[in-house]
Structures are given as C-alpha cells and as structure tokens.
C-alpha cells in the first residue's frame, strides 16, 4: 500500500513560512546615541525609533533625570510609500548630558510592550571644562558677626556671573539658609551689566535681614545661582551643559545669650536715640523747660525713637504720662525704615489746658541693651513745667460766682434823698414792665437772645481754623464742640461740617485715597460766623 506524503510536506512548508514571517509583522523599536565615550556635561542625542505610527506619550524620559541633564524631548511620525510599499515610523529625540563620572547606563524604554536595549556610556572628565567657580562668584558682607537674641544684622550679597547670560539654562536664585536664624530679603534683587577685571559680567545684588532667634554658633549658607550653562568646546566642536552646583560661601555668626541680671523689656541694639520737641498753637517751638499758656490753649509733644538692628515690631510702646489738668489726645505711632538697618518711631501727644495752675509733665525714659558695649543703658528726655493762666472769660466767670448781686442789709438813720430816688426807679420799673407787656403781646415780634460774641468765641474760631490749616486732626476735633456751642446753625449745615471733618480725618490718617481740600470746610465755618454777626438786634425791633 502506497502512502501519500505530499499533503504533509505542504502543511510543514506552510507552517515554516508562517513562523519565519511573524517577526516581520511585530513592532521593532531601537534606542541609539551619537557616541558612548563622552566627557562629563557633554551633550549627546538619544534617539528612539519605532516602525509604527504611535502617539508621542508612549515614551517618558523621567528615569534619566537622576544621572543626566535632560533637555526638551521632540517627537515626529511619518508615513512613506515607495513602489507601493508603505513604511511607518515614530521617532523620539532628546538631548542629554551626564552629570557624574564613571559608567552610566541609559535604561531600557518600554514602547507598546517592546523594550529597548540598555546603553552604557563611559563618562570621563575633560580637564579644559570650566568649573562652577570659574563661571559664578559669590561675595558676602555681614554688618555684624556677633548678635543678641532678637537683634538683627544686614547680609549684603553679590553674585557675579562670568558667562554670557544668554547661555544660562533654567537659572534659579537660591536664597540664603541657616538654622537658628530668621532671614528675609530687604529688597528685590538688582541685576546689571558691568566690567570686572576687563571681562563683561552680570552682577546680581541683594540684601537680607538676619534676625537671631536663639543663642549659639551658626553658619549662613550664602545665596547662589543654580541651573546650567550651555558651553561650546572650540577644540572638539562639541557642546556641553555645565551644571552649576549649589555650593556657596558660608558666613559664621555668633549669638550671645541674654544676660541673667538684665531686668525690663529686652531691646538689644547697637545705637538708640530718643528726641522730642514741643509746639504751641500756630506751630511755635518751645525750647525752654518752662512754658506759660492760658486755658483752652494746646501744647503738642512729639517724641521720636530711632534704633539700629531692630524691626518696628520690636520697638516698645511709649507711654506719655500727663497731669490731670489737661485734656489729652494721643496719635497712633508711625514708623519709618531709614534704609541703613535702623527704624524710627514717632509718637505725638496733644495736651489742651482745662484749668489754671502750675503743672509738671513727667520725663520719658526707655531702657535698652547696648549690644556694642554689652551693658544696660537708659535714654531719657526731659519733661516740661507748664504754667496755665486763666483766660479773661474764665476770670470774669469766677468773679461773678464769687461776688453775687446780693448785699447785706445796712441800717440808715437818715434817709435823705434816697426815698425820692427809689420812687423814681419804681416808676421807671413800672413803665418798663408795661413796655415789655406790649412787646410780648405783638404776634409779629420775636425776641431771641443771641449768644455772646466775645473774645472767647473769636479765640476758639481762630484755634479751630489754625488746627485745620496745620492738618492737626486731633486739636480740630477738640475745638469743634466748643465752636458749635457758640454759633447757630441749621441741621444741614451741622451735617455738612461733620461730613467734612470725617473726610479730613480719613485723609490725614491715610485711610482714604482721595485728596482732601480744606476750602469747603473753611467756607462753611466762615459762612456760619457771617450769619451770626449779621443777625439783627432784638432791641432794634423795640
């Protein structure tokens, strides 16, 4: 019996053809570099190619960031048809530069389940490659190397970049660091071009305030510039991305402990000055230790405290004491940074005499620690002796109270002509009563007592206007009720005046962005005075 092997051979041939043709249908992915023997920081190209059209997010280069400087990846895909044959391709390209010496391995990349072959690089040092110190120089200057807790110093830093700024890659300004210290920038960094030793450089200047928090020995890591520099080697023609390391000079600082025998508010500073001035109404300065004023007059005391090496939050609250015979208005302290690591606090107090007498305004003293001479110190400004005299109106009122129109009875033995005089005054009194009765029963006649317009009213008005012109909001508010009690105004006029006073206060206190003008308020005051003077006398109607 003959066996037919032909179908078997055909089956085996078809199976072999199928096995051989499978690899041609699978995805092919390759990874390659421009060269494997390179120097540190030298830039090479890493390319990954797939023979299918894929999405760009199929490959991630994040695994390279530990050992390489990685540039911005690029992706492209294409379709070619030649002689009826179609070929697809997807290409990922990225620039990399090794950051350390030795043998570095570019790991395998997974593309749609297909892994590339790892690539080993041999990284050596190029002796001609510049270092970070050759490209960036950091200079520092600390105003004080020895501080006390809560005392501060100024750290001036200068970063000199000796390469073309256009070659910098992802530059970043690193701030100073140091444990046990609080550091904050005093101003924004200033950048400018300059020529140093015949070389054009980029200079970055910035100052920082260093505040000691606790005693001990500390070190400040000066600020520096980090990132990369694109460097071209003219000998080899290659390009490198040089990494700027974060190493920078260290500045040592000593923080001394607070002395055990110190008592009081802790205010450490190398220099503290305490000054004051006194002013009367109209802005006249008082230079003598004694001054004479009258009741209703004001005395303004302005105290300025300037301290070095501290912030405005560390300055103490100044309590300005005053005697009982004054009405007192205290303004909120103001602060000014002088730009030389010192700060100035200004405190103002307005005293208005209420009664006559001799008074003494107490001295003012501030205790502080002299960090330069390492001792406790007290600064003081003298007080003022004030003699308050009663104004003419006050004297008249006191005289009227002390001498009422009631006299003791006197015994007269001989009446003389006094009975006739008494009879005459009785007739006149009866006649005046009759005239008053007629005037009181006239419906069209209204008798209204006008307020006195004497010296006190004029003095109050003058002080009110002077306070407004001088921008003295506290004194103006103090004189306003006295002035309003001496004039007659409609409700709308009073509302308008109070509105202008509110606008003045907001503008002088800095709580309003609008520019306030005193013309409207002074016009309302002037109109009220004119209306008062032009009022007809009730005696004219009689």
Short mmCIF file of C-alpha atoms in Angstrom, two decimals:
data_model
loop_
_atom_site.label_atom_id
_atom_site.label_comp_id
_atom_site.label_asym_id
_atom_site.label_seq_id
_atom_site.Cartn_x
_atom_site.Cartn_y
_atom_site.Cartn_z
CA UNK A 1 0.00 0.00 0.00
CA UNK A 2 1.47 3.35 -1.03
CA UNK A 3 1.38 6.33 1.49
CA UNK A 4 0.91 9.87 0.02
CA UNK A 5 3.32 12.31 1.81
CA UNK A 6 2.51 15.31 -0.38
CA UNK A 7 -0.18 16.90 1.86
CA UNK A 8 2.14 16.51 4.86
CA UNK A 9 5.02 18.32 3.13
CA UNK A 10 2.69 21.11 2.11
CA UNK A 11 1.47 21.55 5.67
CA UNK A 12 5.03 21.70 7.06
CA UNK A 13 6.09 24.20 4.44
CA UNK A 14 3.13 26.47 5.18
CA UNK A 15 3.84 26.27 8.95
CA UNK A 16 7.56 27.13 8.43
CA UNK A 17 6.66 30.11 6.27
CA UNK A 18 4.28 31.36 8.92
CA UNK A 19 6.90 31.05 11.69
CA UNK A 20 9.53 32.84 9.67
CA UNK A 21 7.21 35.72 8.71
CA UNK A 22 5.98 36.51 12.31
CA UNK A 23 8.98 38.71 13.26
CA UNK A 24 8.36 40.84 10.20
CA UNK A 25 4.88 41.61 11.47
CA UNK A 26 5.97 42.51 15.06
CA UNK A 27 6.85 46.10 16.27
CA UNK A 28 10.55 46.98 16.03
CA UNK A 29 11.93 49.57 18.50
CA UNK A 30 15.58 50.70 18.74
CA UNK A 31 17.42 53.15 21.01
CA UNK A 32 20.70 54.80 20.00
CA UNK A 33 23.07 57.65 20.96
CA UNK A 34 25.52 59.72 18.95
CA UNK A 35 28.53 58.30 20.90
CA UNK A 36 29.22 56.31 24.05
CA UNK A 37 32.64 57.70 25.10
CA UNK A 38 31.91 61.23 26.31
CA UNK A 39 33.05 63.72 28.94
CA UNK A 40 31.07 65.00 31.90
CA UNK A 41 28.40 67.58 30.94
CA UNK A 42 28.86 66.85 27.22
CA UNK A 43 25.63 66.96 25.24
CA UNK A 44 24.66 63.96 23.10
CA UNK A 45 21.47 62.96 21.30
CA UNK A 46 19.37 60.00 22.43
CA UNK A 47 17.05 58.68 19.73
CA UNK A 48 14.28 56.05 19.97
CA UNK A 49 12.76 54.80 16.69
CA UNK A 50 9.66 52.60 16.22
CA UNK A 51 8.46 51.25 12.84
CA UNK A 52 4.82 52.04 13.56
CA UNK A 53 2.88 55.26 13.83
CA UNK A 54 2.41 55.80 17.58
CA UNK A 55 1.43 58.55 20.00
CA UNK A 56 4.16 60.81 21.39
CA UNK A 57 3.26 59.95 25.02
CA UNK A 58 4.34 56.34 24.58
CA UNK A 59 7.86 57.22 25.79
CA UNK A 60 8.81 59.01 29.05
CA UNK A 61 12.36 60.20 29.83
CA UNK A 62 11.78 60.86 33.55
CA UNK A 63 14.07 57.98 34.55
CA UNK A 64 17.07 59.87 33.14
CA UNK A 65 16.80 62.89 35.47
CA UNK A 66 18.86 61.29 38.27
CA UNK A 67 22.07 60.95 36.24
CA UNK A 68 21.58 63.21 33.23
CA UNK A 69 20.65 66.75 32.39
CA UNK A 70 17.60 66.22 30.16
CA UNK A 71 16.54 68.73 27.53
CA UNK A 72 13.13 69.17 25.96
CA UNK A 73 12.10 66.00 24.06
CA UNK A 74 10.85 66.17 20.47
CA UNK A 75 8.59 63.68 18.64
CA UNK A 76 7.77 63.10 14.99
CA UNK A 77 5.92 60.45 12.98
CA UNK A 78 5.90 59.82 9.24
CA UNK A 79 4.41 57.58 6.54
CA UNK A 80 6.40 56.72 3.38
CA UNK A 81 5.01 54.87 0.35
CA UNK A 82 7.63 53.70 -2.16
CA UNK A 83 6.80 51.42 -5.09
CA UNK A 84 3.56 50.51 -3.46
CA UNK A 85 5.23 49.62 -0.19
CA UNK A 86 4.18 51.58 2.92
CA UNK A 87 6.50 52.18 5.85
CA UNK A 88 5.57 53.94 9.13
CA UNK A 89 7.92 55.40 11.71
CA UNK A 90 7.81 57.21 15.08
CA UNK A 91 10.91 58.99 16.37
CA UNK A 92 11.64 60.42 19.87
CA UNK A 93 14.74 62.64 20.24
CA UNK A 94 16.15 64.29 23.38
CA UNK A 95 19.42 65.99 24.30
CA UNK A 96 21.11 64.57 27.42
CA UNK A 97 24.32 65.38 29.31
CA UNK A 98 25.84 63.19 32.06
CA UNK A 99 26.15 64.84 35.46
CA UNK A 100 28.70 62.46 37.04
CA UNK A 101 31.74 60.44 36.10
CA UNK A 102 32.04 56.70 35.51
CA UNK A 103 29.90 54.22 33.65
CA UNK A 104 26.34 55.43 33.28
CA UNK A 105 23.56 53.26 31.88
CA UNK A 106 20.71 54.60 29.78
CA UNK A 107 17.92 52.26 30.91
CA UNK A 108 15.56 50.31 28.71
CA UNK A 109 12.40 52.05 27.45
CA UNK A 110 9.10 50.23 27.06
CA UNK A 111 7.23 51.16 23.86
CA UNK A 112 3.89 49.39 23.44
CA UNK A 113 5.23 46.35 25.28
CA UNK A 114 8.54 46.23 23.38
CA UNK A 115 11.67 47.02 25.42
CA UNK A 116 14.75 48.74 24.01
CA UNK A 117 18.28 47.60 24.72
CA UNK A 118 20.11 49.47 27.55
CA UNK A 119 23.08 51.62 26.52
CA UNK A 120 26.24 52.00 28.63
CA UNK A 121 28.18 55.29 28.49
CA UNK A 122 31.79 55.80 29.56
CA UNK A 123 31.96 59.28 31.14
CA UNK A 124 35.34 60.94 31.78
CA UNK A 125 36.46 64.39 32.91
CA UNK A 126 37.60 66.98 30.40
CA UNK A 127 40.41 68.97 32.00
CA UNK A 128 39.60 72.03 29.92
CA UNK A 129 35.99 72.21 31.09
CA UNK A 130 35.39 75.26 33.36
CA UNK A 131 34.10 74.68 36.87
CA UNK A 132 31.28 76.47 38.70
CA UNK A 133 33.83 78.67 40.45
CA UNK A 134 35.12 79.77 37.02
CA UNK A 135 31.62 80.81 35.91
CA UNK A 136 29.95 82.12 39.10
CA UNK A 137 31.49 84.01 42.03
CA UNK A 138 29.65 84.82 45.27
CA UNK A 139 30.70 87.65 47.61
CA UNK A 140 29.13 88.43 51.01
CA UNK A 141 29.39 91.08 53.71
CA UNK A 142 27.69 90.85 57.14
CA UNK A 143 27.18 94.09 59.08
CA UNK A 144 27.68 92.34 62.46
CA UNK A 145 29.08 88.89 63.17
CA UNK A 146 28.00 88.95 66.82
CA UNK A 147 24.37 89.43 67.83
CA UNK A 148 22.00 89.02 70.74
CA UNK A 149 18.61 87.26 70.52
CA UNK A 150 16.06 89.42 68.64
CA UNK A 151 18.85 91.60 67.28
CA UNK A 152 19.36 91.74 63.52
CA UNK A 153 22.14 92.35 61.02
CA UNK A 154 22.22 93.04 57.27
CA UNK A 155 23.76 90.49 54.91
CA UNK A 156 24.81 92.08 51.60
CA UNK A 157 25.35 89.54 48.81
CA UNK A 158 26.74 89.87 45.28
CA UNK A 159 26.61 87.13 42.64
CA UNK A 160 28.97 87.65 39.68
CA UNK A 161 28.08 85.63 36.55
CA UNK A 162 31.14 85.44 34.30
CA UNK A 163 29.48 83.80 31.28
CA UNK A 164 27.10 85.13 28.67
CA UNK A 165 23.67 85.34 30.36
CA UNK A 166 22.09 84.02 27.16
CA UNK A 167 23.88 80.70 27.76
CA UNK A 168 22.17 80.14 31.12
CA UNK A 169 19.74 77.24 31.20
CA UNK A 170 16.89 77.32 33.77
CA UNK A 171 18.68 79.76 36.13
CA UNK A 172 17.39 79.99 39.69
CA UNK A 173 18.46 82.32 42.51
CA UNK A 174 18.86 80.27 45.68
CA UNK A 175 18.10 82.10 48.95
CA UNK A 176 20.42 82.06 51.98
CA UNK A 177 19.91 79.31 54.55
CA UNK A 178 20.81 78.87 58.21
CA UNK A 179 19.28 77.17 61.26
CA UNK A 180 18.54 79.24 64.37
CA UNK A 181 18.26 82.39 62.26
CA UNK A 182 15.41 84.15 60.53
CA UNK A 183 16.28 85.63 57.14
CA UNK A 184 14.16 87.79 54.86
CA UNK A 185 15.02 89.94 51.81
CA UNK A 186 15.28 93.65 52.45
CA UNK A 187 14.69 94.49 48.78
CA UNK A 188 14.26 92.88 45.39
CA UNK A 189 17.45 91.63 43.63
CA UNK A 190 19.11 94.17 41.32
CA UNK A 191 20.66 92.91 38.05
CA UNK A 192 23.01 94.94 35.88
CA UNK A 193 25.91 94.54 33.46
CA UNK A 194 29.42 95.62 34.50
CA UNK A 195 33.07 95.17 33.54
CA UNK A 196 35.20 93.32 36.13
CA UNK A 197 38.94 92.82 35.50
CA UNK A 198 38.38 93.59 31.84
CA UNK A 199 35.59 91.00 31.48
CA UNK A 200 31.93 91.87 30.94
CA UNK A 201 29.89 90.18 33.67
CA UNK A 202 26.34 90.07 35.04
CA UNK A 203 26.03 91.22 38.67
CA UNK A 204 23.11 90.36 40.97
CA UNK A 205 22.97 92.36 44.24
CA UNK A 206 20.56 91.70 47.09
CA UNK A 207 20.44 92.39 50.84
CA UNK A 208 18.87 90.22 53.54
CA UNK A 209 17.95 90.92 57.16
CA UNK A 210 19.24 88.24 59.53
CA UNK A 211 17.42 88.07 62.90
CA UNK A 212 18.85 85.96 65.73
CA UNK A 213 16.30 83.69 67.38
CA UNK A 214 18.40 81.86 69.96
CA UNK A 215 21.93 81.90 71.32
CA UNK A 216 24.66 79.71 69.84
CA UNK A 217 27.10 79.38 66.93
CA UNK A 218 25.53 79.40 63.47
CA UNK A 219 26.55 79.48 59.81
CA UNK A 220 24.74 81.18 56.95
CA UNK A 221 24.88 79.49 53.54
CA UNK A 222 25.18 82.45 51.17
CA UNK A 223 22.77 82.66 48.20
CA UNK A 224 23.97 81.46 44.81
CA UNK A 225 22.83 80.77 41.26
CA UNK A 226 21.78 77.28 40.19
CA UNK A 227 20.88 75.82 36.82
CA UNK A 228 23.01 75.07 33.78
CA UNK A 229 25.31 76.82 31.29
CA UNK A 230 25.46 75.95 27.58
CA UNK A 231 29.20 75.61 26.81
CA UNK A 232 30.77 75.06 23.40
CA UNK A 233 34.20 73.44 23.16
CA UNK A 234 36.11 75.09 20.32
CA UNK A 235 38.73 72.29 20.27
CA UNK A 236 36.38 69.36 19.82
CA UNK A 237 33.43 71.25 18.39
CA UNK A 238 31.12 69.65 20.91
CA UNK A 239 28.55 71.29 23.18
CA UNK A 240 28.17 70.79 26.91
CA UNK A 241 25.58 71.79 29.51
CA UNK A 242 27.62 72.61 32.61
CA UNK A 243 25.68 72.21 35.84
CA UNK A 244 26.03 75.00 38.40
CA UNK A 245 26.34 73.37 41.81
CA UNK A 246 24.68 74.85 44.90
CA UNK A 247 27.89 75.24 46.92
CA UNK A 248 28.44 78.83 48.14
CA UNK A 249 30.50 80.53 50.86
CA UNK A 250 29.45 80.13 54.50
CA UNK A 251 29.25 83.12 56.85
CA UNK A 252 29.76 82.37 60.55
CA UNK A 253 27.72 84.26 63.15
CA UNK A 254 27.68 84.16 66.96
CA UNK A 255 24.53 84.82 69.01
CA UNK A 256 25.27 85.70 72.64
CA UNK A 257 22.80 84.77 75.43
CA UNK A 258 20.66 87.34 77.28
CA UNK A 259 22.44 88.38 80.49
CA UNK A 260 20.94 86.81 83.61
CA UNK A 261 20.99 90.08 85.57
CA UNK A 262 19.07 92.08 82.96
CA UNK A 263 15.61 93.29 84.02
CA UNK A 264 13.00 95.06 81.92
CA UNK A 265 11.92 94.95 78.29
CA UNK A 266 14.56 93.25 76.13
CA UNK A 267 15.60 95.69 73.41
CA UNK A 268 19.06 94.87 72.01
CA UNK A 269 20.55 97.49 69.67
CA UNK A 270 23.93 98.99 68.91
CA UNK A 271 22.54 102.53 68.88
CA UNK A 272 19.34 104.16 70.19
CA UNK A 273 18.45 107.85 70.17
CA UNK A 274 15.44 109.46 71.88
CA UNK A 275 14.43 113.02 70.94
CA UNK A 276 11.41 115.26 71.42
CA UNK A 277 10.08 118.72 70.60
CA UNK A 278 7.28 120.89 71.96
CA UNK A 279 4.98 123.15 69.96
CA UNK A 280 2.36 125.73 70.89
CA UNK A 281 -0.68 126.84 68.91
CA UNK A 282 0.40 128.06 65.48
CA UNK A 283 3.47 125.81 65.41
CA UNK A 284 5.76 127.90 67.65
CA UNK A 285 8.50 125.70 69.12
CA UNK A 286 9.28 125.71 72.84
CA UNK A 287 12.98 125.43 73.73
CA UNK A 288 12.87 126.36 77.44
CA UNK A 289 11.95 123.88 80.23
CA UNK A 290 9.04 126.12 81.30
CA UNK A 291 6.15 127.49 79.27
CA UNK A 292 3.15 129.71 80.02
CA UNK A 293 -0.21 129.19 78.32
CA UNK A 294 -3.85 130.02 79.00
CA UNK A 295 -6.83 127.75 79.45
CA UNK A 296 -8.02 126.37 76.11
CA UNK A 297 -4.53 126.55 74.55
CA UNK A 298 -2.82 123.39 73.35
CA UNK A 299 0.70 122.01 73.78
CA UNK A 300 1.94 119.32 71.39
CA UNK A 301 4.66 116.85 72.42
CA UNK A 302 6.37 114.87 69.63
CA UNK A 303 8.76 112.04 70.59
CA UNK A 304 10.99 110.21 68.06
CA UNK A 305 12.86 106.98 68.83
CA UNK A 306 15.48 105.65 66.38
CA UNK A 307 17.11 102.22 66.92
CA UNK A 308 19.56 100.21 64.82
CA UNK A 309 19.41 96.48 64.18
CA UNK A 310 15.76 96.00 65.14
CA UNK A 311 12.40 95.93 63.37
CA UNK A 312 9.37 98.12 64.04
CA UNK A 313 7.63 95.19 65.76
CA UNK A 314 10.39 95.06 68.40
CA UNK A 315 10.14 98.72 69.45
CA UNK A 316 8.32 99.28 72.77
CA UNK A 317 5.10 101.21 73.20
CA UNK A 318 5.88 104.66 74.63
CA UNK A 319 3.53 105.75 77.42
CA UNK A 320 3.46 109.56 77.64
CA UNK A 321 2.19 110.48 81.12
CA UNK A 322 0.34 113.77 81.70
CA UNK A 323 -1.09 115.78 84.64
CA UNK A 324 -4.80 115.91 85.47
CA UNK A 325 -5.36 119.50 84.37
CA UNK A 326 -5.23 118.67 80.64
CA UNK A 327 -7.43 117.06 78.04
CA UNK A 328 -5.14 114.63 76.15
CA UNK A 329 -5.23 113.21 72.61
CA UNK A 330 -2.66 110.54 71.59
CA UNK A 331 -1.93 109.82 67.94
CA UNK A 332 -1.13 106.32 66.67
CA UNK A 333 2.68 105.80 66.37
CA UNK A 334 4.17 105.91 62.88
CA UNK A 335 7.26 104.01 61.67
CA UNK A 336 9.87 104.76 59.02
CA UNK A 337 12.59 102.46 57.65
CA UNK A 338 15.72 104.57 57.22
CA UNK A 339 17.44 102.20 54.77
CA UNK A 340 20.54 101.76 57.00
CA UNK A 341 19.21 98.85 59.14
CA UNK A 342 17.61 101.37 61.53
CA UNK A 343 13.94 102.23 62.10
CA UNK A 344 12.33 105.40 63.52
CA UNK A 345 9.11 105.52 65.57
CA UNK A 346 7.26 108.83 66.00
CA UNK A 347 4.68 109.36 68.76
CA UNK A 348 2.63 112.55 69.15
CA UNK A 349 0.54 113.77 72.09
CA UNK A 350 -1.67 116.90 72.18
CA UNK A 351 -2.48 118.43 75.61
CA UNK A 352 -5.24 121.07 75.95
CA UNK A 353 -5.31 123.02 79.23
CA UNK A 354 -8.62 122.69 81.09
CA UNK A 355 -7.91 124.81 84.17
CA UNK A 356 -5.35 127.24 85.52
CA UNK A 357 -2.46 126.27 87.77
CA UNK A 358 1.12 125.02 87.70
CA UNK A 359 1.67 121.55 86.28
CA UNK A 360 4.64 119.29 85.54
CA UNK A 361 4.64 116.96 82.54
CA UNK A 362 6.80 113.94 83.57
CA UNK A 363 10.06 112.83 81.93
CA UNK A 364 10.15 109.90 79.49
CA UNK A 365 12.81 107.17 79.65
CA UNK A 366 13.49 103.99 77.61
CA UNK A 367 15.65 101.11 78.84
CA UNK A 368 17.66 99.14 76.23
CA UNK A 369 20.64 96.82 75.94
CA UNK A 370 23.74 98.34 74.33
CA UNK A 371 24.96 95.37 72.25
CA UNK A 372 28.09 97.27 71.19
CA UNK A 373 29.36 97.93 74.72
CA UNK A 374 27.47 94.97 76.27
CA UNK A 375 25.73 96.90 79.03
CA UNK A 376 22.26 98.07 80.08
CA UNK A 377 21.53 101.68 79.11
CA UNK A 378 18.67 104.12 79.64
CA UNK A 379 17.80 107.03 77.33
CA UNK A 380 15.68 109.89 78.64
CA UNK A 381 14.03 113.13 77.52
CA UNK A 382 13.04 115.84 79.99
CA UNK A 383 9.51 116.81 80.84
CA UNK A 384 8.04 120.32 80.91
CA UNK A 385 6.84 122.77 83.60
CA UNK A 386 3.60 124.38 82.43
CA UNK A 387 2.01 127.46 83.97
CA UNK A 388 -1.63 127.75 82.88
CA UNK A 389 -3.22 131.17 83.32
CA UNK A 390 -6.98 131.64 83.27
CA UNK A 391 -8.33 133.39 80.19
CA UNK A 392 -10.29 136.70 80.53
CA UNK A 393 -13.61 134.93 80.18
CA UNK A 394 -12.68 132.45 82.91
CA UNK A 395 -11.65 135.28 85.26
CA UNK A 396 -14.95 137.10 84.64
CA UNK A 397 -16.95 133.95 85.28
CA UNK A 398 -15.08 133.24 88.51
CA UNK A 399 -15.56 136.85 89.68
CA UNK A 400 -19.29 136.67 89.03
CA UNK A 401 -19.54 133.48 91.02
CA UNK A 402 -17.51 134.83 93.93
CA UNK A 403 -19.45 138.19 94.03
CA UNK A 404 -23.19 137.63 93.55
CA UNK A 405 -25.53 140.63 93.25
CA UNK A 406 -26.79 140.20 96.83
CA UNK A 407 -25.61 142.64 99.51
CA UNK A 408 -26.01 142.59 103.30
CA UNK A 409 -28.69 144.90 104.79
CA UNK A 410 -27.46 148.31 106.02
CA UNK A 411 -29.21 150.35 108.75
CA UNK A 412 -29.67 154.01 107.72
CA UNK A 413 -30.70 156.56 110.34
CA UNK A 414 -31.20 159.47 107.89
CA UNK A 415 -32.89 158.53 104.59
CA UNK A 416 -32.09 161.86 102.95
CA UNK A 417 -32.96 161.94 99.23
CA UNK A 418 -32.94 158.16 98.80
CA UNK A 419 -36.74 157.77 99.15
CA UNK A 420 -37.23 160.10 96.16
CA UNK A 421 -34.67 158.22 94.12
CA UNK A 422 -36.34 154.92 94.99
CA UNK A 423 -39.71 156.28 93.90
CA UNK A 424 -38.22 157.38 90.57
CA UNK A 425 -36.76 153.92 89.91
CA UNK A 426 -40.10 152.36 90.87
CA UNK A 427 -41.86 154.44 88.23
CA UNK A 428 -39.29 153.56 85.65
CA UNK A 429 -39.66 149.90 86.55
CA UNK A 430 -43.43 150.03 86.16
CA UNK A 431 -43.02 151.72 82.76
CA UNK A 432 -40.54 149.17 81.54
CA UNK A 433 -42.86 146.37 82.64
CA UNK A 434 -45.66 147.94 80.63
CA UNK A 435 -43.46 148.23 77.53
CA UNK A 436 -42.37 144.63 77.94
CA UNK A 437 -46.01 143.55 78.20
CA UNK A 438 -46.88 145.32 74.93
CA UNK A 439 -43.91 143.85 73.14
CA UNK A 440 -44.68 140.35 74.41
CA UNK A 441 -48.25 140.51 73.04
CA UNK A 442 -47.21 141.52 69.50
CA UNK A 443 -47.64 138.40 67.32
CA UNK A 444 -45.13 139.51 64.65
CA UNK A 445 -42.31 140.28 67.06
CA UNK A 446 -39.91 137.56 68.24
CA UNK A 447 -37.20 138.33 70.73
CA UNK A 448 -34.29 135.80 70.66
CA UNK A 449 -31.25 136.05 72.83
CA UNK A 450 -28.14 135.83 70.68
CA UNK A 451 -25.07 134.05 72.00
CA UNK A 452 -22.15 136.12 73.16
CA UNK A 453 -19.62 137.02 70.54
CA UNK A 454 -16.81 138.00 72.81
CA UNK A 455 -13.14 137.28 72.91
CA UNK A 456 -13.59 133.58 73.76
CA UNK A 457 -15.64 132.92 70.60
CA UNK A 458 -13.02 134.61 68.42
CA UNK A 459 -10.21 132.68 70.12
CA UNK A 460 -11.99 129.34 69.63
CA UNK A 461 -12.65 130.09 65.97
CA UNK A 462 -9.01 131.10 65.41
CA UNK A 463 -7.70 127.94 67.06
CA UNK A 464 -10.13 125.81 65.04
CA UNK A 465 -9.05 127.38 61.73
CA UNK A 466 -5.35 127.12 62.64
CA UNK A 467 -5.74 123.43 63.50
CA UNK A 468 -7.44 122.76 60.14
CA UNK A 469 -4.77 124.65 58.19
CA UNK A 470 -1.98 122.81 60.05
CA UNK A 471 -3.57 119.40 59.45
CA UNK A 472 -3.88 118.80 63.22
CA UNK A 473 -6.91 116.49 63.24
CA UNK A 474 -6.83 115.85 66.99
CA UNK A 475 -6.95 119.51 68.03
CA UNK A 476 -9.53 120.36 65.35
CA UNK A 477 -11.88 117.69 66.73
CA UNK A 478 -11.28 119.05 70.23
CA UNK A 479 -12.18 122.64 69.27
CA UNK A 480 -15.22 121.74 67.12
CA UNK A 481 -17.73 121.18 70.01
CA UNK A 482 -16.65 124.46 71.66
CA UNK A 483 -17.17 126.37 68.43
CA UNK A 484 -20.53 124.73 67.65
CA UNK A 485 -21.85 125.69 71.08
CA UNK A 486 -21.23 129.38 70.29
CA UNK A 487 -22.87 129.60 66.85
CA UNK A 488 -26.37 128.98 65.49
CA UNK A 489 -26.51 126.58 62.53
CA UNK A 490 -29.17 124.68 60.71
CA UNK A 491 -29.22 120.92 60.84
CA UNK A 492 -27.99 120.68 57.23
CA UNK A 493 -25.01 122.98 57.95
CA UNK A 494 -24.01 120.94 61.01
CA UNK A 495 -24.27 117.71 58.95
CA UNK A 496 -22.10 119.20 56.20
CA UNK A 497 -19.45 120.35 58.70
CA UNK A 498 -19.31 116.91 60.36
CA UNK A 499 -19.03 115.28 56.93
CA UNK A 500 -16.03 117.46 56.05
CA UNK A 501 -14.41 116.68 59.42
CA UNK A 502 -14.78 112.94 58.73
CA UNK A 503 -13.21 113.39 55.29
CA UNK A 504 -10.35 115.36 56.84
CA UNK A 505 -9.68 112.65 59.45
CA UNK A 506 -9.64 109.84 56.87
CA UNK A 507 -7.28 111.79 54.60
CA UNK A 508 -4.86 112.78 57.39
CA UNK A 509 -4.84 109.25 58.87
CA UNK A 510 -4.07 107.73 55.46
CA UNK A 511 -7.34 105.76 55.29
CA UNK A 512 -8.57 107.46 52.13
CA UNK A 513 -7.09 107.54 48.62
CA UNK A 514 -8.91 110.80 47.78
CA UNK A 515 -7.09 114.13 48.11
CA UNK A 516 -8.89 116.25 50.73
CA UNK A 517 -9.10 120.05 50.39
CA UNK A 518 -9.88 122.33 53.35
CA UNK A 519 -11.58 125.01 51.22
CA UNK A 520 -15.12 123.62 51.68
CA UNK A 521 -14.77 123.22 55.46
CA UNK A 522 -13.27 126.70 55.97
CA UNK A 523 -16.06 128.14 53.80
CA UNK A 524 -18.72 126.55 56.00
CA UNK A 525 -17.06 127.96 59.14
CA UNK A 526 -16.77 131.44 57.62
CA UNK A 527 -20.39 131.44 56.45
CA UNK A 528 -21.57 130.49 59.95
CA UNK A 529 -19.65 133.40 61.52
CA UNK A 530 -21.00 135.91 58.99
CA UNK A 531 -24.54 134.72 59.60
CA UNK A 532 -24.05 135.24 63.33
CA UNK A 533 -22.66 138.78 63.03
CA UNK A 534 -25.39 139.90 60.63
CA UNK A 535 -28.22 138.78 62.93
CA UNK A 536 -30.46 141.79 63.80
CA UNK A 537 -30.52 143.02 67.39
CA UNK A 538 -33.81 142.43 69.23
CA UNK A 539 -33.55 145.95 70.73
CA UNK A 540 -33.85 147.42 67.23
CA UNK A 541 -37.30 145.87 66.88
CA UNK A 542 -38.41 147.57 70.10
#
